């Protein structure tokens, strides 16, 4: 294929060869370094459960591209709860976070940390601190939570800045005593801001309620799931035609009312002359 | 100059103070900037908030590191306007004073590597691993590729420059070990290893240096007595030769992008060959071949 030609200027060929070799050397050496840093960056994307981002923080993946680690949020936090991660901490180096059990977010109404952020890593569209989603509280230990034991601790419920919305107390029968109530703290993800006050205030040596990054704390229903009763409400009526009422197989003289349970059916009209006690209806 | 220390001749000729003028000014600048940043957290005097990647001065002047902003853009994040304004101001500033003036006058790692270079000189440590000075551009490209590929500011996880500056202001943690590693690298492993060969931030600012205004120049190069002190003291010695020796008809202005405008060559020269000027003062006098003249030839 190559006809016999006098060799092209060997100096030029040598230079080209040198250039290619040099480039290959650089690409491989620096590439190796790049792979190392890249893998480290991938690891650093996993936020440890203890570290909570400031209000308005973008999703962790986006946050790590947006936050330039300048620390202005740290500076403008009036309660000094934020700190920048150092390389030995398991949070991406230089990024801001707080640990709720040490110092929770005080939920300033003017949200100075978000205003200070020059890059929008803390989303400036967050105007109402009650709408922030720093994380989500989870009652992780139902065996040691005092309220689960039947006591009226209620501290997490009472310190919650979004009281009666983010945490409610749900009454249940105390099966142990058979006659008392349990007041079960229930967290509602739509209202919980993840400020961490509940975790900070939990009187146990190790908190029974903890704030986790939302992705860790929250489950997700299948995209195709439809809740029948919700769909019914949306449609303003039954989605199945005909809407046959459920047929109960009940003891004689009883009827069933949703939400109330079994009860005596409507007493038949009293028969004149027969004493009430003999009419068959229960009292 | 065997035996004698770099700049001894200059000290004898000009006096210690004049022979260290730019060095002292640089240290004043580096420490002054650091002090401004530290006044807030240490003394409660908030003139400057933040750190070198982004700072806010007197609640009015934003300054952004364009190197970090560029990576952030590559992760497909669009920052607030304030960040862009800050980057424009910084770019404009270094277009005036010289791209790598950042390295010599602002960067805190410079003091670490200068200390290592000084000790290396005093201990007479020579040689070490050879790594091309072009490596930094490959690393610069790598940081950009990483930002785009991982969607995160991956380099900022390991960047010793921001790590040291942030650490001094916000708490250093174990970042001191990284800084110690840089010091030891420069001292034992590689001369000018970090700042002169590897640092992608320096590489980025050198790109600004390709067109920046203020330049050091060998204005009185005819007076050069070949003592070689400028080459010995310069952290990027390859930039001096064309301007000092008029290689290929080059004018006296040091146009090489990697000159850090540190002024060390001015300090150590007993013959006052060097001075600061602009890139437009590149007149070629008799000593260079007259056929190739003026700036365009030197610009290459």
XYZ file of C-alpha atoms in Angstrom:
583
model
C 0.000 0.000 0.000
C 2.860 2.365 0.695
C 5.104 2.909 -2.238
C 8.740 3.212 -1.446
C 9.144 6.868 -0.556
C 12.056 8.581 0.989
C 11.293 8.897 4.663
C 9.530 12.121 5.539
C 11.591 14.552 7.491
C 12.527 12.390 10.476
C 12.698 15.420 12.749
C 9.036 16.249 12.133
C 8.018 12.632 12.596
C 10.028 12.463 15.752
C 8.387 15.618 17.033
C 4.943 14.272 16.224
C 5.726 11.004 17.932
C 7.022 12.938 20.916
C 3.880 15.057 21.007
C 1.576 12.053 20.847
C 3.525 10.245 23.539
C 3.523 13.298 25.762
C -0.227 13.748 25.286
C -0.893 10.103 26.033
C 1.217 10.328 29.154
C -0.668 13.408 30.352
C -4.098 12.075 29.477
C -3.426 8.819 31.313
C -1.787 10.344 34.375
C -4.297 13.126 34.804
C -7.108 10.751 33.837
C -6.129 8.498 36.701
C -6.240 11.449 39.094
C -9.608 12.423 37.606
C -11.053 8.968 38.191
C -9.917 9.146 41.810
C -11.482 12.551 42.385
C -14.592 11.527 40.443
C -15.164 8.439 42.562
C -14.628 10.495 45.689
C -17.171 13.008 44.394
C -19.640 10.187 43.877
C -19.136 9.026 47.458
C -19.503 12.585 48.704
C -22.965 12.788 47.131
C -24.320 10.575 49.903
C -25.300 12.876 52.719
C -24.987 11.145 56.102
C -28.267 10.903 58.055
C -27.077 13.274 60.774
C -26.257 16.178 58.475
C -29.131 18.485 57.618
C -28.790 21.147 54.910
C -29.938 24.742 55.537
C -33.475 25.779 54.501
C -34.154 25.944 50.788
C -31.225 23.692 49.863
C -31.628 22.127 46.426
C -31.744 18.347 46.151
C -28.382 16.975 47.246
C -27.167 16.157 43.725
C -27.984 19.658 42.443
C -26.813 21.316 45.656
C -23.281 19.963 45.222
C -23.050 21.587 41.807
C -24.556 24.871 42.945
C -22.969 25.512 46.340
C -19.567 27.220 45.962
C -18.783 26.707 49.663
C -18.387 30.434 50.418
C -19.935 30.172 53.882
C -22.135 33.273 53.634
C -25.108 31.275 54.956
C -22.975 30.324 57.945
C -22.141 33.980 58.520
C -25.685 35.254 58.233
C -27.240 32.639 60.515
C -28.046 34.645 63.658
C -27.907 31.533 65.838
C -24.616 30.147 64.477
C -26.046 26.720 63.905
C -24.473 26.158 60.485
C -20.917 25.054 59.860
C -18.856 24.212 56.780
C -17.694 20.618 56.533
C -13.970 20.009 56.881
C -12.310 17.209 54.882
C -12.466 14.751 57.784
C -16.241 15.037 58.084
C -18.501 12.757 56.061
C -20.194 15.717 54.358
C -18.907 17.126 51.033
C -15.922 19.354 51.929
C -16.809 22.978 52.507
C -20.584 22.622 52.269
C -22.891 23.959 55.017
C -24.886 21.691 57.303
C -26.199 21.431 60.842
C -26.764 18.598 63.278
C -30.254 18.878 64.738
C -29.486 17.125 68.011
C -26.773 19.721 68.695
C -28.438 22.879 67.437
C -31.665 22.841 65.452
C -32.745 25.482 62.952
C -34.517 28.362 64.681
C -36.645 29.029 61.610
C -36.101 32.799 61.244
C -39.026 34.368 59.438
C -36.781 36.388 57.105
C -34.579 33.331 56.328
C -31.230 35.220 56.252
C -29.204 32.164 55.226
C -31.173 31.796 52.007
C -30.916 35.505 51.251
C -27.148 35.367 51.728
C -26.613 32.551 49.235
C -25.062 34.029 46.070
C -25.617 31.016 43.849
C -29.140 29.852 44.581
C -27.884 26.599 46.093
C -30.321 27.710 48.785
C -33.368 28.388 46.661
C -34.346 32.065 46.765
C -37.942 31.226 45.868
C -38.379 30.008 49.450
C -40.094 32.960 51.141
C -41.996 31.246 53.943
C -39.800 29.327 56.379
C -42.781 27.115 57.277
C -42.654 25.761 53.734
C -39.009 24.718 54.010
C -38.087 21.041 53.758
C -34.692 20.698 55.424
C -35.449 17.122 56.289
C -38.219 15.058 57.801
C -38.732 14.056 61.437
C -39.220 10.351 62.018
C -40.218 8.724 65.287
C -37.571 6.079 64.932
C -37.840 4.337 68.293
C -41.366 3.248 69.163
C -40.060 1.052 71.974
C -38.498 3.833 74.003
C -40.572 6.883 73.090
C -42.206 7.883 76.392
C -45.544 8.584 74.737
C -45.542 5.085 73.268
C -45.002 3.807 76.809
C -48.165 5.586 77.870
C -46.627 8.690 79.441
C -47.603 12.212 78.529
C -44.156 13.453 77.538
C -45.447 15.274 74.441
C -42.274 17.407 74.278
C -41.674 16.884 70.569
C -45.274 17.826 69.930
C -45.061 20.963 72.030
C -41.745 22.329 70.755
C -42.731 21.900 67.123
C -42.855 25.330 65.423
C -45.655 24.029 63.200
C -47.586 22.638 66.163
C -50.625 20.474 65.429
C -49.714 20.325 61.777
C -46.275 18.711 61.563
C -46.744 16.548 64.651
C -50.158 15.536 65.976
C -50.999 13.323 68.922
C -53.223 10.436 67.915
C -55.180 8.698 70.644
C -55.016 4.951 70.908
C -56.111 2.485 73.525
C -53.348 1.553 75.934
C -53.597 -2.206 75.617
C -51.245 -2.745 78.564
C -53.568 -1.164 81.125
C -56.710 -1.638 79.134
C -58.190 1.603 80.388
C -55.750 4.388 79.529
C -54.916 6.169 76.330
C -51.673 6.376 74.367
C -50.985 9.727 72.738
C -48.944 8.723 69.743
C -46.893 11.486 68.102
C -47.435 11.271 64.351
C -45.306 13.309 61.921
C -46.967 14.685 58.808
C -44.516 15.131 55.969
C -46.536 17.831 54.240
C -46.071 20.184 57.209
C -42.764 19.088 58.762
C -39.955 21.541 57.924
C -37.149 19.360 59.251
C -35.960 22.058 61.629
C -34.962 19.420 64.172
C -36.423 21.044 67.296
C -38.207 17.819 68.196
C -34.982 15.836 67.976
C -33.129 18.435 70.017
C -35.844 18.477 72.691
C -36.420 14.720 73.036
C -35.602 14.020 76.711
C -34.184 10.535 76.117
C -30.382 10.230 76.232
C -30.608 9.206 72.593
C -33.494 10.856 70.777
C -36.443 8.661 69.850
C -37.497 11.167 67.184
C -34.867 12.173 64.638
C -34.678 14.370 61.593
C -33.294 12.714 58.481
C -32.684 14.071 54.998
C -36.051 13.709 53.257
C -34.822 11.157 50.699
C -33.847 8.879 53.565
C -36.937 9.413 55.650
C -39.742 9.223 53.163
C -41.191 6.356 51.204
C -42.878 6.802 47.870
C -45.984 5.107 46.452
C -45.890 3.524 43.027
C -46.473 6.065 40.277
C -49.454 4.058 39.033
C -51.114 3.801 42.450
C -54.549 5.396 42.706
C -56.348 5.747 46.013
C -59.979 4.874 45.307
C -61.449 7.268 47.821
C -59.334 10.145 46.558
C -60.271 9.454 42.951
C -63.919 9.233 43.976
C -63.697 12.621 45.607
C -61.991 14.109 42.576
C -64.632 12.722 40.235
C -67.403 13.843 42.552
C -68.954 10.415 42.569
C -68.372 6.745 42.142
C -66.083 5.676 39.344
C -67.799 2.279 39.124
C -71.312 1.990 37.795
C -73.555 0.822 39.262
C -72.214 1.709 42.692
C -73.551 -1.244 44.665
C -73.510 -0.664 48.412
C -71.417 -3.174 50.262
C -73.405 -6.139 51.449
C -72.656 -7.001 55.063
C -73.397 -10.345 56.549
C -74.508 -9.137 59.974
C -76.118 -10.747 62.988
C -79.838 -10.358 62.994
C -81.069 -7.024 64.196
C -77.708 -5.312 63.725
C -76.544 -2.823 61.196
C -73.131 -1.397 60.310
C -72.266 2.241 59.989
C -68.855 3.158 58.550
C -66.746 4.780 61.192
C -69.077 3.802 63.996
C -69.230 0.046 63.790
C -71.968 -2.372 64.674
C -75.162 -1.064 66.164
C -78.721 -2.214 66.609
C -80.792 -1.714 63.510
C -83.596 0.790 63.539
C -86.196 -0.460 66.023
C -89.374 -1.551 64.195
C -92.411 0.568 65.043
C -93.590 -0.362 68.522
C -96.482 -2.813 68.474
C -99.417 -1.483 70.465
C -100.305 -3.576 73.474
C -97.028 -5.478 73.636
C -94.652 -4.428 76.371
C -91.435 -2.951 75.062
C -89.332 -5.613 76.671
C -91.132 -8.272 74.671
C -90.927 -6.635 71.286
C -87.575 -8.271 70.411
C -85.564 -5.081 69.805
C -82.492 -4.591 71.857
C -82.128 -1.530 73.998
C 26.495 32.314 41.770
C 27.999 29.469 43.678
C 27.738 29.724 47.408
C 26.173 33.183 47.524
C 22.476 33.389 48.176
C 20.081 34.497 45.496
C 19.841 38.254 45.529
C 22.963 38.812 47.629
C 24.345 41.031 44.909
C 21.153 43.045 44.812
C 21.146 43.461 48.592
C 24.709 44.727 48.422
C 23.889 47.110 45.588
C 20.465 48.413 46.638
C 20.130 47.665 50.333
C 17.989 44.966 51.933
C 14.754 46.909 51.892
C 14.835 47.827 48.209
C 16.010 44.317 47.319
C 12.923 42.928 49.075
C 10.437 45.612 48.121
C 8.069 43.506 46.020
C 8.383 40.537 48.317
C 7.340 42.672 51.276
C 4.508 44.232 49.301
C 3.311 40.795 48.264
C 3.350 39.490 51.805
C 1.514 42.604 52.920
C -1.093 41.972 50.237
C -1.473 38.261 51.046
C -1.628 38.780 54.792
C -3.732 41.929 54.464
C -6.378 40.115 52.435
C -6.341 37.227 54.880
C -6.660 39.679 57.776
C -9.667 41.341 56.158
C -11.337 37.948 55.935
C -10.374 37.074 59.509
C -11.427 40.373 61.110
C -15.060 39.271 61.005
C -14.848 35.896 62.717
C -12.011 36.867 65.086
C -12.798 40.471 66.011
C -16.396 40.887 64.930
C -15.482 43.555 62.386
C -17.378 42.496 59.291
C -15.700 44.170 56.344
C -15.498 41.044 54.233
C -17.698 37.960 54.530
C -17.135 34.627 52.866
C -13.935 33.312 51.329
C -12.015 33.346 48.056
C -14.650 31.414 46.128
C -17.216 34.079 46.901
C -17.019 37.066 49.193
C -19.165 40.023 49.989
C -17.400 43.237 50.989
C -19.192 45.896 53.050
C -22.475 44.303 51.982
C -22.067 45.824 48.543
C -19.149 44.361 46.572
C -19.521 40.745 45.426
C -16.380 38.913 44.315
C -16.620 35.452 42.754
C -13.876 33.065 41.759
C -14.522 32.627 38.016
C -12.794 29.219 38.109
C -15.425 27.868 40.492
C -18.271 29.684 38.743
C -17.298 28.072 35.434
C -17.374 24.620 37.032
C -20.742 25.385 38.565
C -22.096 26.364 35.148
C -20.784 23.085 33.746
C -22.829 21.203 36.342
C -25.789 22.882 34.592
C -26.646 25.119 37.517
C -27.479 28.744 36.830
C -26.320 30.884 39.789
C -27.875 34.131 40.986
C -26.905 37.365 39.200
C -24.766 38.403 42.164
C -22.353 35.551 41.451
C -21.965 36.624 37.807
C -21.376 40.253 38.763
C -18.721 39.121 41.223
C -16.983 36.994 38.592
C -17.042 39.861 36.073
C -15.392 42.189 38.588
C -12.705 39.619 39.385
C -12.062 38.880 35.695
C -11.818 42.583 34.937
C -9.431 43.133 37.821
C -7.049 40.373 36.787
C -7.239 41.445 33.157
C -5.686 44.664 34.426
C -3.151 43.499 37.008
C -2.152 40.197 35.399
C -3.951 36.853 35.483
C -1.630 35.004 37.782
C -1.242 38.043 40.009
C -3.864 36.067 41.941
C -1.240 33.394 42.604
C 1.462 35.774 43.762
C -0.573 38.407 45.575
C -3.702 36.729 46.920
C -3.517 32.936 47.069
C -2.701 31.711 50.591
C -0.993 28.568 49.289
C 1.684 30.820 47.775
C 3.069 31.480 51.239
C 3.280 27.739 51.856
C 5.035 26.975 48.584
C 7.298 30.028 48.911
C 8.343 28.770 52.331
C 9.071 25.353 50.823
C 11.039 26.911 47.949
C 13.033 29.018 50.399
C 13.853 26.004 52.552
C 14.679 23.945 49.466
C 17.162 26.626 48.466
C 18.673 26.879 51.962
C 19.028 23.127 52.293
C 20.457 22.864 48.800
C 17.895 20.290 47.698
C 18.151 19.811 43.956
C 16.174 17.875 41.399
C 13.299 15.551 42.128
C 10.429 14.189 40.081
C 10.035 15.870 36.733
C 6.519 16.722 35.758
C 5.803 18.990 32.823
C 4.578 22.503 33.518
C 1.813 21.798 31.019
C 0.297 19.238 33.398
C -1.761 21.972 35.053
C -3.699 22.564 31.838
C -4.587 18.902 31.664
C -5.711 19.039 35.270
C -7.691 22.202 34.505
C -9.441 20.359 31.684
C -10.001 17.429 34.025
C -11.683 19.620 36.660
C -14.075 20.928 34.021
C -14.828 17.446 32.688
C -15.422 16.218 36.243
C -17.852 19.051 36.961
C -19.833 18.216 33.837
C -19.668 14.463 34.380
C -20.494 14.304 38.087
C -22.788 17.340 38.214
C -20.915 18.454 41.324
C -18.009 20.758 42.050
C -15.804 17.686 42.343
C -12.502 19.571 42.363
C -13.661 21.679 45.309
C -13.694 18.508 47.404
C -9.913 18.336 47.143
C -8.785 21.816 46.031
C -5.995 22.754 48.492
C -6.316 26.458 47.648
C -9.936 26.856 48.712
C -9.409 24.285 51.457
C -6.668 26.350 53.076
C -8.388 29.700 52.742
C -11.736 28.357 53.913
C -10.003 26.440 56.669
C -8.223 29.506 58.027
C -11.515 31.384 58.223
C -14.081 28.715 59.048
C -12.005 26.063 60.812
C -9.446 23.872 59.110
C -10.126 20.354 60.422
C -7.712 17.927 58.811
C -7.146 20.180 55.799
C -3.843 21.111 57.423
C -2.592 17.660 56.400
C -3.320 18.501 52.762
C -1.402 21.755 53.133
C 1.483 19.956 54.801
C 1.482 17.522 51.887
C 1.746 20.447 49.445
C 4.647 21.864 51.462
C 6.496 18.549 51.491
C 5.775 17.992 47.802
C 7.407 21.309 46.962
C 10.277 20.738 49.356
C 11.316 17.185 48.581
C 9.465 15.850 45.573
C 9.096 18.539 42.939
C 10.482 22.027 42.580
C 7.595 24.440 41.943
C 5.492 21.271 42.049
C 2.109 22.558 43.057
C 2.016 26.183 41.894
C 4.225 25.696 38.858
C 3.043 22.371 37.489
C -0.178 21.024 38.945
C -2.557 23.693 40.234
C -5.525 24.084 37.867
C -6.466 27.391 39.456
C -3.101 28.828 38.444
C -3.651 27.371 34.990
C -7.059 29.040 34.800
C -5.705 32.433 35.847
C -2.817 32.067 33.390
C -5.424 32.015 30.620
C -6.424 35.520 31.737
C -2.700 36.300 31.851
C -2.473 35.722 28.092
C -4.060 39.112 27.520
C -3.709 40.952 30.828
C -2.327 44.471 30.916
C 0.315 44.825 33.644
C 3.489 42.892 32.892
C 6.986 42.659 34.245
C 9.528 43.665 31.631
C 13.292 43.460 31.196
C 13.372 47.139 30.324
C 17.129 47.531 30.781
C 18.073 44.136 29.473
C 21.254 45.533 27.964
C 22.517 45.976 31.533
C 22.087 42.273 32.394
C 25.297 40.791 33.784
C 24.099 37.187 33.529
C 24.204 36.552 37.266
C 21.182 34.239 36.783
C 19.578 35.296 40.063
C 16.298 36.131 38.342
C 16.129 32.618 36.866
C 16.959 31.109 40.234
C 14.323 33.056 42.124
C 11.546 32.953 39.536
C 8.864 30.328 40.202
C 8.243 30.142 36.428
C 11.778 30.691 35.057
C 10.829 29.741 31.502
C 8.946 33.043 31.128
C 12.046 35.207 31.556
C 14.313 34.027 28.767
C 12.469 35.357 25.715
C 12.141 38.826 27.187
C 15.572 39.052 28.791
C 17.540 37.534 25.951
C 15.374 38.731 23.073
C 14.899 35.213 21.792
C 13.547 35.296 18.210
C 13.379 39.041 18.343
C 11.145 39.166 21.376
C 10.660 42.522 23.044
C 11.582 43.105 26.682
C 8.056 42.622 28.084
C 7.428 39.238 29.700
C 4.323 38.198 27.807
C 4.263 34.560 28.865
C 0.927 33.763 30.472
C 2.453 32.043 33.466
C 4.368 35.048 34.796
C 2.761 35.688 38.192
C 3.769 39.358 38.384
C 5.403 38.601 41.708
C 8.250 41.042 41.057
C 10.898 38.767 42.514
C 13.077 39.293 39.408
C 12.905 43.052 40.030
C 13.983 42.557 43.654
C 16.937 40.265 43.077
C 18.469 42.134 40.125
C 21.379 44.284 41.144
C 21.391 45.982 37.735
C 17.706 47.012 37.846
C 17.028 45.242 34.579
C 13.386 44.540 35.390
C 10.444 46.826 36.086
C 6.672 46.627 35.914
C 5.039 48.108 32.842
C 2.253 47.232 30.452
C 2.118 44.739 27.647
C 2.009 47.641 25.195
C 5.455 48.918 26.165
C 7.122 46.163 24.174
C 9.604 48.240 22.204
C 12.500 46.282 20.779
C 15.854 48.005 20.921
C 19.080 47.348 19.119
C 20.107 44.101 20.775
C 17.457 42.047 19.026
C 17.324 41.370 15.296
C 15.599 44.363 13.712
C 13.736 42.380 11.052
C 11.261 40.838 13.490
C 9.998 43.584 15.643
C 7.101 44.759 17.757
C 4.547 42.997 19.792
C 2.934 40.572 17.323
C 6.063 38.482 17.109
C 6.356 38.350 20.850
C 2.719 37.581 21.390
C 3.289 34.077 20.182
